[in-house]
Amino acid sequence: MYQCSNVIEPFLDVSWDCDNPPDNIPGAVRRCRQSAVITSWAIGGAGLTLPSNVGLPMSGATGAQYVLMETHYNNEQSSSTLVDSSGMDVYYTTTKRQYDGAIIEVGHFVTNHLLIPPGVGDVDFRNTCPERCTQAGLPPGGVNVFASMLHSHTAGTAVWVEHYRNKTKLPNIDQNFHYD
């Protein structure tokens, strides 16, 4: 689910095939898909429940004016009898929480340049967020990580997020060496 600061009202209750072709999606919706993720879920994952003193800004100058929910389907047999019953419950309150939460995405963005050709054995993709990036993007006092979601579609077999502080490796934030 993405937070959208641009107006997408004319496109409410409309569906698109996000990848076939991507040009069929109106520009306002494409821009929203390139903005901040506010929550996500995938098969095998648990739902995200924020700590009671944390909230995500959902209005005002810096919060979301709209949200866009993107759903990916995996119907390999192209069955016409499948019925979708998926959804998300999002709770909203006017009571401001003590801390503003946020989602930090780490890893590779999915692009046409991130392809694994058929028949290739193991492929290792690594991504590093150097200290100069975290110093520029995170508050001086740091952040508290309270949730993590590993995601690799059907291609990944092992996924992990390493954590370093002052060039010392700390325990992994999350790991699954048997991802399926």
Coordinates of C-alpha atoms in Angstrom, one line a residue:
M1 CA 0.0 0.0 0.0
Y2 CA 1.4 3.4 -1.0
Q3 CA 0.8 6.8 0.3
C4 CA -0.2 9.3 -2.3
S5 CA 0.2 13.0 -2.0
N6 CA -1.0 13.7 -5.5
V7 CA -4.7 13.6 -6.5
I8 CA -5.8 10.2 -7.7
E9 CA -9.6 10.7 -7.0
P10 CA -10.6 10.3 -10.7
F11 CA -9.1 6.8 -10.6
L12 CA -10.7 5.5 -7.4
D13 CA -12.3 2.0 -7.8
V14 CA -10.4 1.4 -11.1
S15 CA -8.1 -1.6 -11.8
W16 CA -5.0 -1.9 -14.0
D17 CA -2.7 -4.7 -14.9
C18 CA 0.4 -3.2 -13.3
D19 CA 2.9 -4.8 -15.6
N20 CA 1.2 -5.4 -19.0
P21 CA 2.0 -2.8 -20.3
P22 CA 2.9 -0.3 -17.5
D23 CA 2.0 2.6 -19.8
N24 CA -1.7 1.8 -19.4
I25 CA -1.6 3.2 -15.8
P26 CA -2.4 7.0 -15.6
G27 CA 0.5 9.2 -14.6
A28 CA -0.9 10.2 -11.3
V29 CA -1.2 6.5 -10.3
R30 CA 2.3 5.7 -11.6
R31 CA 3.7 8.6 -9.5
C32 CA 1.9 7.2 -6.4
R33 CA 3.4 3.8 -7.0
Q34 CA 6.8 5.4 -6.9
S35 CA 6.2 7.1 -3.5
A36 CA 6.4 5.8 0.0
V37 CA 5.2 2.4 1.0
I38 CA 3.1 2.6 4.2
T39 CA 2.4 -1.1 4.7
S40 CA 2.7 -4.4 2.8
W41 CA 2.0 -8.1 3.1
A42 CA 2.8 -11.2 1.2
I43 CA 2.0 -14.9 1.5
G44 CA 3.9 -16.3 4.5
G45 CA 4.1 -12.9 6.2
A46 CA 2.4 -11.7 9.4
G47 CA 0.3 -8.6 9.4
L48 CA 1.9 -5.4 10.5
T49 CA 0.7 -4.1 13.9
L50 CA 2.4 -0.9 15.0
P51 CA 3.5 -0.5 18.6
S52 CA 0.8 1.4 20.6
N53 CA 2.9 4.6 20.7
V54 CA 3.7 4.7 17.0
G55 CA 1.6 5.9 14.1
L56 CA 1.9 6.6 10.4
P57 CA 1.0 10.2 9.4
M58 CA -2.0 10.0 7.2
S59 CA -3.0 13.6 6.5
G60 CA -1.7 17.1 6.7
A61 CA 1.2 18.5 4.7
T62 CA 3.4 15.5 5.0
G63 CA 1.0 12.6 5.3
A64 CA -1.0 10.7 2.7
Q65 CA -4.0 12.3 1.1
Y66 CA -4.9 9.0 -0.6
V67 CA -3.6 5.5 -0.4
L68 CA -3.2 3.0 -3.3
M69 CA -3.5 -0.7 -2.6
E70 CA -1.7 -2.9 -5.1
T71 CA -2.5 -6.6 -5.3
H72 CA -0.4 -9.2 -7.1
Y73 CA -2.1 -12.4 -8.2
N74 CA -0.5 -15.7 -8.9
N75 CA -2.8 -17.8 -11.0
E76 CA -0.4 -20.0 -12.9
Q77 CA -3.2 -22.3 -14.3
S78 CA -5.3 -19.3 -15.4
S79 CA -8.3 -20.7 -13.5
S80 CA -11.5 -18.8 -14.0
T81 CA -13.1 -20.2 -10.8
L82 CA -10.8 -18.6 -8.3
V83 CA -12.4 -16.0 -6.1
D84 CA -10.4 -13.2 -4.4
S85 CA -11.2 -12.6 -0.8
S86 CA -8.0 -10.7 0.1
G87 CA -7.9 -7.3 1.7
M88 CA -6.4 -5.2 4.5
D89 CA -7.8 -3.6 7.6
V90 CA -6.3 -0.2 8.2
Y91 CA -7.2 1.6 11.4
Y92 CA -7.2 5.4 11.5
T93 CA -7.4 7.6 14.5
T94 CA -7.3 11.4 15.1
T95 CA -5.1 10.9 18.2
K96 CA -1.5 11.6 17.3
R97 CA 0.9 9.0 18.5
Q98 CA 4.1 9.7 20.4
Y99 CA 6.3 8.6 17.5
D100 CA 5.9 8.8 13.7
G101 CA 6.7 5.5 12.1
A102 CA 7.9 4.9 8.6
I103 CA 8.8 2.1 6.2
I104 CA 12.4 1.8 5.0
E105 CA 12.8 -0.4 1.9
V106 CA 16.2 -2.0 1.5
G107 CA 17.5 -4.1 -1.3
H108 CA 17.1 -3.9 -5.1
F109 CA 14.3 -2.2 -6.8
V110 CA 12.6 -4.4 -9.4
T111 CA 13.6 -3.2 -12.9
N112 CA 14.0 -4.6 -16.3
H113 CA 17.7 -4.8 -15.5
L114 CA 17.2 -7.2 -12.6
L115 CA 16.6 -10.3 -14.6
I116 CA 17.8 -13.9 -14.1
P117 CA 18.0 -15.7 -17.5
P118 CA 16.4 -19.2 -17.7
G119 CA 18.8 -22.1 -16.9
V120 CA 21.2 -20.0 -14.9
G121 CA 22.3 -21.5 -11.6
D122 CA 22.6 -19.5 -8.4
V123 CA 22.7 -15.8 -8.8
D124 CA 23.8 -13.6 -5.9
F125 CA 22.3 -10.0 -5.7
R126 CA 23.8 -7.8 -3.0
N127 CA 22.9 -4.3 -2.1
T128 CA 24.7 -2.0 0.4
C129 CA 23.4 1.1 2.1
P130 CA 26.6 2.8 3.1
E131 CA 27.1 4.9 6.2
R132 CA 26.9 8.1 4.3
C133 CA 23.3 7.2 3.1
T134 CA 22.1 6.3 6.5
Q135 CA 23.6 9.4 8.0
A136 CA 21.8 11.5 5.4
G137 CA 18.5 9.7 5.6
L138 CA 18.1 8.7 9.3
P139 CA 17.8 10.9 12.4
P140 CA 21.0 11.4 14.4
G141 CA 19.6 9.3 17.2
G142 CA 18.9 6.4 14.9
V143 CA 15.7 4.4 14.5
N144 CA 14.1 1.4 16.2
V145 CA 13.3 -1.5 13.9
F146 CA 10.2 -3.2 15.1
A147 CA 9.2 -5.2 12.0
S148 CA 10.6 -6.7 8.9
M149 CA 9.3 -8.4 5.8
L150 CA 11.6 -10.3 3.4
H151 CA 10.3 -10.5 -0.1
S152 CA 11.7 -12.1 -3.2
H153 CA 8.7 -13.3 -5.3
T154 CA 9.3 -16.9 -6.5
A155 CA 12.9 -16.4 -7.5
G156 CA 14.7 -16.1 -4.2
T157 CA 16.0 -19.0 -2.2
A158 CA 17.7 -17.1 0.6
V159 CA 17.1 -13.5 1.8
W160 CA 18.7 -11.6 4.7
V161 CA 19.3 -8.1 6.0
E162 CA 22.7 -7.5 7.6
H163 CA 23.2 -4.7 10.2
Y164 CA 26.4 -2.9 10.9
R165 CA 27.2 -0.1 13.4
N166 CA 30.6 1.6 13.5
K167 CA 31.9 -1.0 11.1
T168 CA 30.9 -3.9 13.5
K169 CA 28.5 -6.5 12.2
L170 CA 25.5 -6.9 14.5
P171 CA 23.0 -9.7 14.4
N172 CA 21.0 -9.8 11.1
I173 CA 17.8 -7.8 11.2
D174 CA 16.0 -10.6 9.5
Q175 CA 16.9 -13.8 7.7
N176 CA 15.5 -16.7 5.9
F177 CA 18.1 -19.0 4.3
H178 CA 15.4 -21.4 3.0
Y179 CA 13.1 -18.9 1.3
D180 CA 10.4 -20.4 -0.8

